[in-house]
Amino acid sequence: MPGIGVLNDDAPRPIKVVLNWGRRYSLWVFNFGLACCAIEFIAASMARHDFIRLGVIPFAPGPRQADLMVVSGTVSDKMAAAIRRLYDQMPEPKYVISFGSCANSGGPYWDSYCVTKGVDTLIPVDVYVPGCPPRPEALLQGIIRLQEKIASETLSNKSIRAKYAGSRRAGAGEVTRPLLTQPQATQSK
Amino acid sequence: MPPESTLRPLVRLSRVSPYLTVAGVVLAGGLLFVAAMGVRLILAPRAPTAMKLTTYECGVDPVGEGWAQTNVRYFLYAFLYVVFAVDAVYLFPWATVIRSPDLGLASLVEMAIFILVVLIGLAHAARRGLLRWV
């Protein structure tokens, strides 16, 4: 049953302020570098535009150790299933920054046959950073905007249950309603 | 210099048994773990969907087993580890008894035999060329 710890719902405001402060200044980013925007992301993590000084530690080893996912680059339809599954494998609370115009809405490839038109068709996005590619300073501004958003958020039982209500629990490759016609068993195991 | 009686502490730290100190450290470590996990239990959000608990393999369905085979030649790392690190662990308690009058000499003879056996292993490793800098 999705939810939040018993104390967090009734916590007094100062404790929520402290928890939000801890959460927003210790983001560990799982970089989903797909295309040219990944180079700008790497530039933002290096010495000149360093985002470690904002508390964002780069290059989490996997989705299970991350709480921020930056989708940077063009999302092809083949990659969409992997993105959905990796987002599902991240533990709560998790945030997504959509970086670059391809991840925002398909970008210059809005008319292509195999580009997902925006990563927000797959996963809930918190901050959109426009640009083709955005400057590293734009990513820094996006991270600061996300930190302001986390500062003003309230995690509650209701919000988490709404996020995972009903069919939203389905991941990549899962269906929660019965198939219309059963697939034929063409080969024996 | 104020007299001794006004400075006497309640418990003199030199009189506390070392076993009690070690037990205190272990207890503090255990309490820290319990506190951290307890705070997580009462504060953290959780949403254990079926997808979240799947095995991680870069976003695709995992194939094959969890076990992989390594080449047997890497046993040499374990061999050198035993020769240096496990041997060093046994040398530490020897340092506490070497000065005692009844155990000192006997412990020297026993440790000499032990180190001799370990040295034979080290000589074998040197003969195999494992100690040469690559």
Coordinates of N, CA and C in Angstrom, one line a residue, chain A residues 2-180:
Chain A
P2 N 0.9 2.0 -1.1 CA 1.8 3.2 -1.1 C 1.4 4.2 0.0
G3 N 2.3 4.8 0.5 CA 2.0 5.8 1.6 C 3.2 6.4 2.1
I4 N 3.1 7.1 3.2 CA 4.2 7.7 3.8 C 4.2 7.4 5.3
G5 N 5.4 7.6 5.9 CA 5.5 7.2 7.3 C 4.5 7.9 8.2
V6 N 4.2 7.3 9.4 CA 3.1 7.7 10.2 C 3.3 9.1 10.7
L7 N 4.6 9.5 10.9 CA 4.8 10.7 11.6 C 4.8 11.9 10.6
N8 N 5.1 11.6 9.3 CA 5.3 12.7 8.4 C 4.0 13.4 8.1
D9 N 2.9 12.7 8.1 CA 1.6 13.4 7.9 C 1.3 14.4 9.0
D10 N 1.6 14.0 10.2 CA 1.2 14.9 11.3 C 2.4 15.7 11.8
A11 N 3.4 15.7 11.1 CA 4.6 16.4 11.6 C 4.4 17.9 11.7
P12 N 4.9 18.6 12.7 CA 4.7 20.0 12.8 C 5.5 20.7 11.7
R13 N 5.2 21.9 11.4 CA 5.8 22.6 10.3 C 7.3 22.7 10.3
P14 N 7.9 23.0 11.5 CA 9.4 23.1 11.5 C 10.1 21.8 11.0
I15 N 9.5 20.6 11.4 CA 10.1 19.4 11.0 C 10.0 19.2 9.5
K16 N 8.8 19.6 8.9 CA 8.7 19.5 7.5 C 9.7 20.4 6.8
V17 N 9.9 21.6 7.4 CA 10.9 22.5 6.8 C 12.3 21.9 6.8
V18 N 12.6 21.2 7.9 CA 13.9 20.6 7.9 C 14.0 19.4 7.0
L19 N 13.0 18.6 6.9 CA 13.0 17.5 6.0 C 13.1 18.0 4.5
N20 N 12.3 19.0 4.2 CA 12.4 19.5 2.8 C 13.8 20.1 2.5
W21 N 14.4 20.7 3.5 CA 15.7 21.3 3.3 C 16.7 20.2 3.1
G22 N 16.6 19.1 3.8 CA 17.5 18.0 3.6 C 17.3 17.3 2.3
R23 N 16.1 17.2 1.8 CA 15.8 16.5 0.6 C 16.2 17.4 -0.6
R24 N 16.1 18.7 -0.5 CA 16.4 19.4 -1.7 C 17.9 19.7 -1.9
Y25 N 18.7 19.7 -0.8 CA 20.1 19.9 -1.0 C 20.9 18.7 -1.0
S26 N 20.3 17.5 -1.2 CA 21.1 16.3 -1.3 C 20.6 15.4 -2.4
L27 N 20.2 16.1 -3.5 CA 19.7 15.3 -4.7 C 20.9 14.5 -5.3
W28 N 20.6 13.2 -5.6 CA 21.6 12.4 -6.3 C 21.0 12.1 -7.6
V29 N 21.7 12.6 -8.7 CA 21.1 12.6 -10.0 C 21.5 11.4 -10.8
F30 N 20.5 10.8 -11.4 CA 20.6 9.7 -12.3 C 20.5 10.2 -13.7
N31 N 21.6 10.4 -14.3 CA 21.6 11.1 -15.6 C 21.1 10.2 -16.7
F32 N 20.1 10.5 -17.4 CA 19.7 9.8 -18.5 C 20.1 10.5 -19.8
G33 N 21.4 10.4 -20.1 CA 22.0 11.1 -21.2 C 21.8 10.4 -22.5
L34 N 21.0 10.9 -23.4 CA 20.6 10.2 -24.6 C 21.3 10.8 -25.8
A35 N 21.5 12.1 -25.9 CA 22.0 12.8 -27.1 C 22.8 14.0 -26.7
C36 N 22.8 15.0 -27.6 CA 23.6 16.2 -27.4 C 23.4 16.9 -26.1
C37 N 22.2 16.8 -25.5 CA 22.0 17.5 -24.3 C 22.8 16.8 -23.1
A38 N 23.2 15.5 -23.3 CA 24.0 14.9 -22.3 C 25.4 15.6 -22.2
I39 N 25.9 16.1 -23.4 CA 27.2 16.8 -23.3 C 27.0 18.0 -22.5
E40 N 25.9 18.7 -22.7 CA 25.7 19.9 -21.9 C 25.5 19.6 -20.4
F41 N 24.9 18.4 -20.1 CA 24.8 18.0 -18.7 C 26.2 17.7 -18.1
I42 N 27.0 17.0 -18.9 CA 28.3 16.7 -18.4 C 29.1 18.0 -18.2
A43 N 28.9 19.0 -19.1 CA 29.6 20.3 -18.9 C 29.1 21.0 -17.7
A44 N 27.8 20.8 -17.4 CA 27.3 21.4 -16.1 C 27.8 20.7 -14.9
S45 N 28.3 19.5 -15.0 CA 28.8 18.8 -13.8 C 30.3 19.0 -13.7
M46 N 31.0 19.6 -14.6 CA 32.4 19.8 -14.5 C 32.7 21.1 -13.9
A47 N 34.0 21.5 -14.0 CA 34.5 22.6 -13.1 C 33.9 23.9 -13.3
R48 N 33.6 24.3 -14.6 CA 33.2 25.7 -14.8 C 31.9 26.0 -14.3
H49 N 30.9 25.1 -14.5 CA 29.5 25.4 -14.1 C 29.1 24.4 -13.0
D50 N 29.9 23.8 -12.3 CA 29.7 22.9 -11.3 C 28.3 22.8 -10.6
F51 N 27.5 21.7 -10.8 CA 26.3 21.7 -10.0 C 26.4 21.0 -8.7
I52 N 27.6 20.5 -8.4 CA 27.8 19.9 -7.1 C 27.7 20.9 -6.0
R53 N 28.0 22.2 -6.3 CA 27.9 23.2 -5.3 C 26.4 23.5 -4.9
L54 N 25.5 23.0 -5.7 CA 24.1 23.1 -5.4 C 23.6 21.9 -4.6
G55 N 24.5 20.9 -4.3 CA 24.2 19.7 -3.6 C 23.8 18.5 -4.4
V56 N 23.9 18.7 -5.7 CA 23.5 17.6 -6.7 C 24.7 16.8 -7.0
I57 N 24.7 15.6 -6.5 CA 25.9 14.7 -6.8 C 25.7 14.0 -8.1
P58 N 26.6 14.0 -9.0 CA 26.3 13.4 -10.3 C 26.6 12.0 -10.3
F59 N 26.1 11.3 -11.4 CA 26.4 10.0 -11.8 C 26.1 8.9 -10.7
A60 N 24.9 8.9 -10.4 CA 24.4 7.8 -9.5 C 24.6 6.5 -10.2
P61 N 25.1 5.4 -9.5 CA 25.4 4.1 -10.2 C 24.1 3.5 -10.8
G62 N 22.9 3.8 -10.3 CA 21.8 3.1 -10.9 C 20.5 3.8 -10.4
P63 N 19.4 3.4 -10.8 CA 18.1 4.1 -10.4 C 17.8 4.0 -9.0
R64 N 18.3 2.9 -8.4 CA 18.0 2.6 -7.0 C 18.7 3.5 -6.0
Q65 N 19.8 4.2 -6.5 CA 20.5 5.1 -5.6 C 20.3 6.5 -6.0
A66 N 19.2 6.8 -6.8 CA 19.1 8.2 -7.3 C 17.7 8.7 -6.8
D67 N 17.6 10.1 -6.7 CA 16.3 10.6 -6.5 C 16.0 11.7 -7.5
L68 N 16.9 12.0 -8.4 CA 16.6 13.0 -9.4 C 17.0 12.3 -10.8
M69 N 16.1 12.4 -11.7 CA 16.4 11.9 -13.1 C 16.4 13.0 -14.1
V70 N 17.5 13.2 -14.8 CA 17.5 14.3 -15.8 C 17.5 13.6 -17.1
V71 N 16.4 13.7 -17.8 CA 16.3 13.1 -19.1 C 16.8 14.2 -20.1
S72 N 18.0 13.9 -20.7 CA 18.6 14.9 -21.5 C 18.9 14.2 -22.9
G73 N 18.1 14.7 -23.9 CA 18.3 14.2 -25.2 C 17.0 13.6 -25.8
T74 N 17.1 13.2 -27.1 CA 15.9 12.7 -27.8 C 15.5 11.4 -27.3
V75 N 14.2 11.2 -27.0 CA 13.7 10.0 -26.5 C 13.1 9.2 -27.7
S76 N 13.8 8.1 -28.2 CA 13.2 7.4 -29.2 C 12.2 6.4 -28.7
D77 N 11.3 5.9 -29.5 CA 10.2 5.0 -29.1 C 10.8 3.7 -28.5
K78 N 12.0 3.3 -29.0 CA 12.6 2.1 -28.5 C 13.1 2.3 -27.1
M79 N 13.6 3.5 -26.8 CA 14.1 3.8 -25.5 C 13.0 4.1 -24.5
A80 N 11.8 4.4 -24.9 CA 10.8 4.8 -24.0 C 10.5 3.8 -23.0
A81 N 10.5 2.5 -23.3 CA 10.2 1.4 -22.4 C 11.3 1.4 -21.3
A82 N 12.5 1.6 -21.7 CA 13.6 1.6 -20.7 C 13.5 2.8 -19.7
I83 N 13.1 3.9 -20.3 CA 12.9 5.1 -19.4 C 11.8 4.9 -18.4
R84 N 10.7 4.3 -18.9 CA 9.6 4.1 -18.0 C 10.0 3.1 -16.9
R85 N 10.7 2.0 -17.3 CA 11.1 1.1 -16.3 C 12.1 1.6 -15.3
L86 N 13.1 2.4 -15.7 CA 14.1 3.0 -14.8 C 13.4 4.0 -13.9
Y87 N 12.4 4.7 -14.4 CA 11.7 5.6 -13.5 C 11.0 4.9 -12.5
D88 N 10.4 3.7 -12.9 CA 9.7 2.9 -11.9 C 10.6 2.4 -10.8
Q89 N 11.8 2.1 -11.2 CA 12.7 1.5 -10.2 C 13.4 2.5 -9.3
M90 N 13.1 3.7 -9.5 CA 13.7 4.7 -8.5 C 12.8 4.7 -7.3
P91 N 13.4 4.8 -6.1 CA 12.6 4.9 -4.9 C 12.0 6.3 -4.7
E92 N 10.9 6.3 -3.9 CA 10.2 7.5 -3.6 C 11.1 8.3 -2.6
P93 N 11.1 9.6 -2.5 CA 10.5 10.5 -3.4 C 11.4 10.8 -4.6
K94 N 10.9 10.9 -5.8 CA 11.7 11.1 -6.9 C 11.2 12.3 -7.7
Y95 N 12.2 12.9 -8.4 CA 11.9 14.1 -9.2 C 12.5 13.9 -10.6
V96 N 11.9 14.6 -11.6 CA 12.4 14.5 -13.0 C 12.6 15.8 -13.6
I97 N 13.7 16.1 -14.2 CA 13.9 17.3 -15.0 C 14.0 16.9 -16.4
S98 N 13.2 17.5 -17.2 CA 13.3 17.3 -18.7 C 14.2 18.3 -19.3
F99 N 15.3 17.9 -19.9 CA 16.4 18.8 -20.3 C 16.5 18.8 -21.8
G100 N 16.2 20.0 -22.4 CA 16.3 20.1 -23.8 C 15.0 20.0 -24.5
S101 N 14.9 20.5 -25.7 CA 13.6 20.5 -26.3 C 13.2 19.2 -26.8
C102 N 14.1 18.3 -27.1 CA 13.7 16.9 -27.5 C 13.0 16.2 -26.4
A103 N 13.5 16.4 -25.1 CA 12.8 15.7 -24.0 C 11.5 16.5 -23.6
N104 N 11.5 17.8 -23.9 CA 10.3 18.5 -23.5 C 9.1 18.1 -24.4
S105 N 9.4 18.1 -25.7 CA 8.2 17.9 -26.6 C 8.6 17.3 -27.9
G106 N 9.7 16.6 -28.0 CA 10.1 16.1 -29.3 C 11.1 17.0 -30.1
G107 N 11.0 18.3 -29.8 CA 12.0 19.2 -30.3 C 12.0 19.3 -31.8
P108 N 13.2 19.4 -32.4 CA 13.3 19.4 -33.9 C 12.8 18.2 -34.6
Y109 N 12.6 17.1 -33.8 CA 12.1 15.8 -34.4 C 10.7 15.6 -34.1
W110 N 9.9 16.7 -34.0 CA 8.5 16.5 -33.6 C 7.7 15.7 -34.7
D111 N 8.2 15.7 -35.9 CA 7.5 15.0 -37.0 C 8.0 13.6 -37.3
S112 N 8.9 13.1 -36.5 CA 9.6 11.9 -36.8 C 8.7 10.7 -36.5
Y113 N 9.0 9.6 -37.2 CA 8.2 8.4 -37.0 C 8.5 7.6 -35.7
C114 N 9.6 7.9 -35.1 CA 10.0 7.0 -34.0 C 10.5 7.8 -32.8
V115 N 10.1 9.1 -32.7 CA 10.5 9.9 -31.6 C 9.3 10.1 -30.7
T116 N 9.5 9.8 -29.4 CA 8.5 10.1 -28.4 C 8.4 11.6 -28.2
K117 N 7.2 12.1 -28.4 CA 7.1 13.6 -28.4 C 7.0 14.1 -27.0
G118 N 8.1 14.1 -26.3 CA 8.1 14.7 -25.0 C 8.1 13.5 -24.0
V119 N 9.1 13.6 -23.0 CA 9.2 12.5 -22.0 C 8.0 12.6 -21.0
D120 N 7.3 13.7 -21.0 CA 6.1 13.7 -20.1 C 5.0 12.9 -20.6
T121 N 5.1 12.3 -21.8 CA 4.1 11.3 -22.1 C 4.3 10.0 -21.4
L122 N 5.5 9.8 -20.8 CA 5.8 8.6 -20.1 C 5.9 8.7 -18.6
I123 N 6.5 9.8 -18.1 CA 6.7 9.9 -16.7 C 6.4 11.3 -16.3
P124 N 6.0 11.5 -15.0 CA 5.7 12.9 -14.6 C 6.9 13.7 -14.4
V125 N 6.9 14.9 -15.0 CA 8.1 15.8 -15.0 C 7.8 17.0 -14.1
D126 N 8.9 17.3 -13.4 CA 8.7 18.5 -12.4 C 9.2 19.8 -13.0
V127 N 10.3 19.8 -13.7 CA 10.9 21.0 -14.3 C 11.2 20.8 -15.7
Y128 N 10.9 21.7 -16.6 CA 11.3 21.6 -18.0 C 12.3 22.7 -18.2
V129 N 13.4 22.3 -18.9 CA 14.5 23.2 -19.2 C 14.5 23.3 -20.7
P130 N 14.1 24.5 -21.3 CA 14.1 24.6 -22.7 C 15.4 25.0 -23.3
G131 N 15.6 24.6 -24.6 CA 16.9 25.0 -25.2 C 17.2 23.9 -26.2
C132 N 18.1 24.2 -27.2 CA 18.5 23.2 -28.1 C 20.0 23.4 -28.5
P133 N 20.9 23.0 -27.7 CA 20.8 22.5 -26.3 C 20.8 23.7 -25.3
P134 N 20.2 23.5 -24.2 CA 20.2 24.5 -23.2 C 21.7 24.7 -22.7
R135 N 22.0 25.9 -22.3 CA 23.3 26.2 -21.8 C 23.4 25.5 -20.4
P136 N 24.6 25.2 -19.9 CA 24.7 24.6 -18.6 C 24.1 25.5 -17.5
E137 N 24.2 26.8 -17.7 CA 23.6 27.7 -16.7 C 22.1 27.5 -16.7
A138 N 21.5 27.1 -17.8 CA 20.1 26.8 -17.8 C 19.8 25.6 -16.9
L139 N 20.6 24.6 -17.0 CA 20.4 23.4 -16.1 C 20.6 23.8 -14.6
L140 N 21.5 24.7 -14.3 CA 21.7 25.2 -13.0 C 20.4 25.9 -12.5
Q141 N 19.8 26.7 -13.4 CA 18.6 27.4 -13.1 C 17.5 26.4 -12.9
G142 N 17.4 25.4 -13.7 CA 16.4 24.3 -13.6 C 16.5 23.6 -12.2
I143 N 17.8 23.4 -11.8 CA 17.9 22.7 -10.5 C 17.5 23.6 -9.4
I144 N 17.8 24.9 -9.5 CA 17.4 25.8 -8.4 C 15.9 25.9 -8.4
R145 N 15.3 25.9 -9.6 CA 13.8 26.0 -9.6 C 13.2 24.7 -9.0
L146 N 13.8 23.5 -9.2 CA 13.4 22.3 -8.6 C 13.5 22.4 -7.1
Q147 N 14.7 23.0 -6.7 CA 14.9 23.1 -5.2 C 13.8 24.0 -4.6
E148 N 13.5 25.0 -5.3 CA 12.4 25.9 -4.7 C 11.1 25.1 -4.6
K149 N 10.9 24.3 -5.7 CA 9.6 23.5 -5.7 C 9.6 22.5 -4.5
I150 N 10.8 21.9 -4.3 CA 10.8 20.9 -3.2 C 10.6 21.6 -1.8
A151 N 11.1 22.8 -1.7 CA 11.0 23.6 -0.5 C 9.6 23.8 -0.1
S152 N 8.7 24.0 -1.1 CA 7.4 24.3 -0.9 C 6.4 23.1 -0.9
E153 N 7.0 21.9 -1.1 CA 6.1 20.8 -1.3 C 5.8 20.2 0.1
T154 N 4.6 19.4 0.1 CA 4.3 18.7 1.3 C 4.0 17.3 0.8
L155 N 4.8 16.3 1.3 CA 4.6 14.9 1.0 C 3.5 14.5 1.9
S156 N 2.5 13.8 1.4 CA 1.4 13.3 2.3 C 1.0 12.0 1.7
N157 N 0.3 11.2 2.6 CA -0.3 10.0 2.1 C -1.2 10.1 0.9
K158 N -2.0 11.2 0.9 CA -2.9 11.4 -0.2 C -2.2 11.6 -1.5
S159 N -1.1 12.4 -1.5 CA -0.5 12.7 -2.7 C 0.2 11.5 -3.3
I160 N 0.8 10.6 -2.4 CA 1.5 9.5 -2.9 C 0.5 8.4 -3.4
R161 N -0.7 8.3 -2.7 CA -1.7 7.3 -3.2 C -2.3 7.8 -4.5
A162 N -2.4 9.1 -4.7 CA -3.0 9.6 -5.9 C -2.0 9.3 -7.1
K163 N -0.7 9.4 -6.8 CA 0.3 9.2 -7.8 C 0.3 7.8 -8.3
Y164 N 0.0 6.8 -7.4 CA 0.0 5.4 -7.8 C -1.4 4.8 -7.8
A165 N -2.4 5.6 -8.1 CA -3.8 5.1 -8.1 C -4.0 4.3 -9.3
G166 N -4.8 3.2 -9.1 CA -5.3 2.5 -10.2 C -4.3 2.0 -11.3
S167 N -4.5 2.4 -12.5 CA -3.7 1.9 -13.6 C -2.4 2.5 -13.6
R168 N -2.1 3.5 -12.8 CA -0.8 4.1 -12.9 C 0.3 3.2 -12.3
R169 N -0.1 2.1 -11.7 CA 1.0 1.2 -11.3 C 1.5 0.3 -12.4
A170 N 0.9 0.4 -13.5 CA 1.4 -0.5 -14.6 C 2.8 0.0 -15.1
G171 N 3.7 -0.8 -15.3 CA 5.0 -0.4 -15.8 C 5.1 -0.8 -17.3
A172 N 6.3 -0.7 -17.8 CA 6.5 -1.0 -19.2 C 6.3 -2.5 -19.4
G173 N 5.4 -2.8 -20.3 CA 5.2 -4.2 -20.6 C 4.1 -4.9 -19.8
E174 N 3.5 -4.1 -19.0 CA 2.4 -4.7 -18.1 C 1.1 -4.2 -18.6
V175 N 0.1 -5.1 -18.5 CA -1.3 -4.6 -18.7 C -2.1 -5.0 -17.5
T176 N -3.0 -4.1 -17.2 CA -3.8 -4.4 -16.0 C -5.3 -4.7 -16.4
R177 N -5.5 -4.7 -17.7 CA -6.8 -5.2 -18.1 C -6.6 -6.4 -18.9
P178 N -7.6 -7.3 -19.0 CA -7.4 -8.5 -19.8 C -7.2 -8.2 -21.3
L179 N -6.4 -9.0 -22.0 CA -6.3 -8.8 -23.4 C -7.6 -9.1 -24.1
L180 N -7.8 -8.5 -25.3 CA -9.1 -8.7 -26.0 C -9.1 -10.1 -26.6

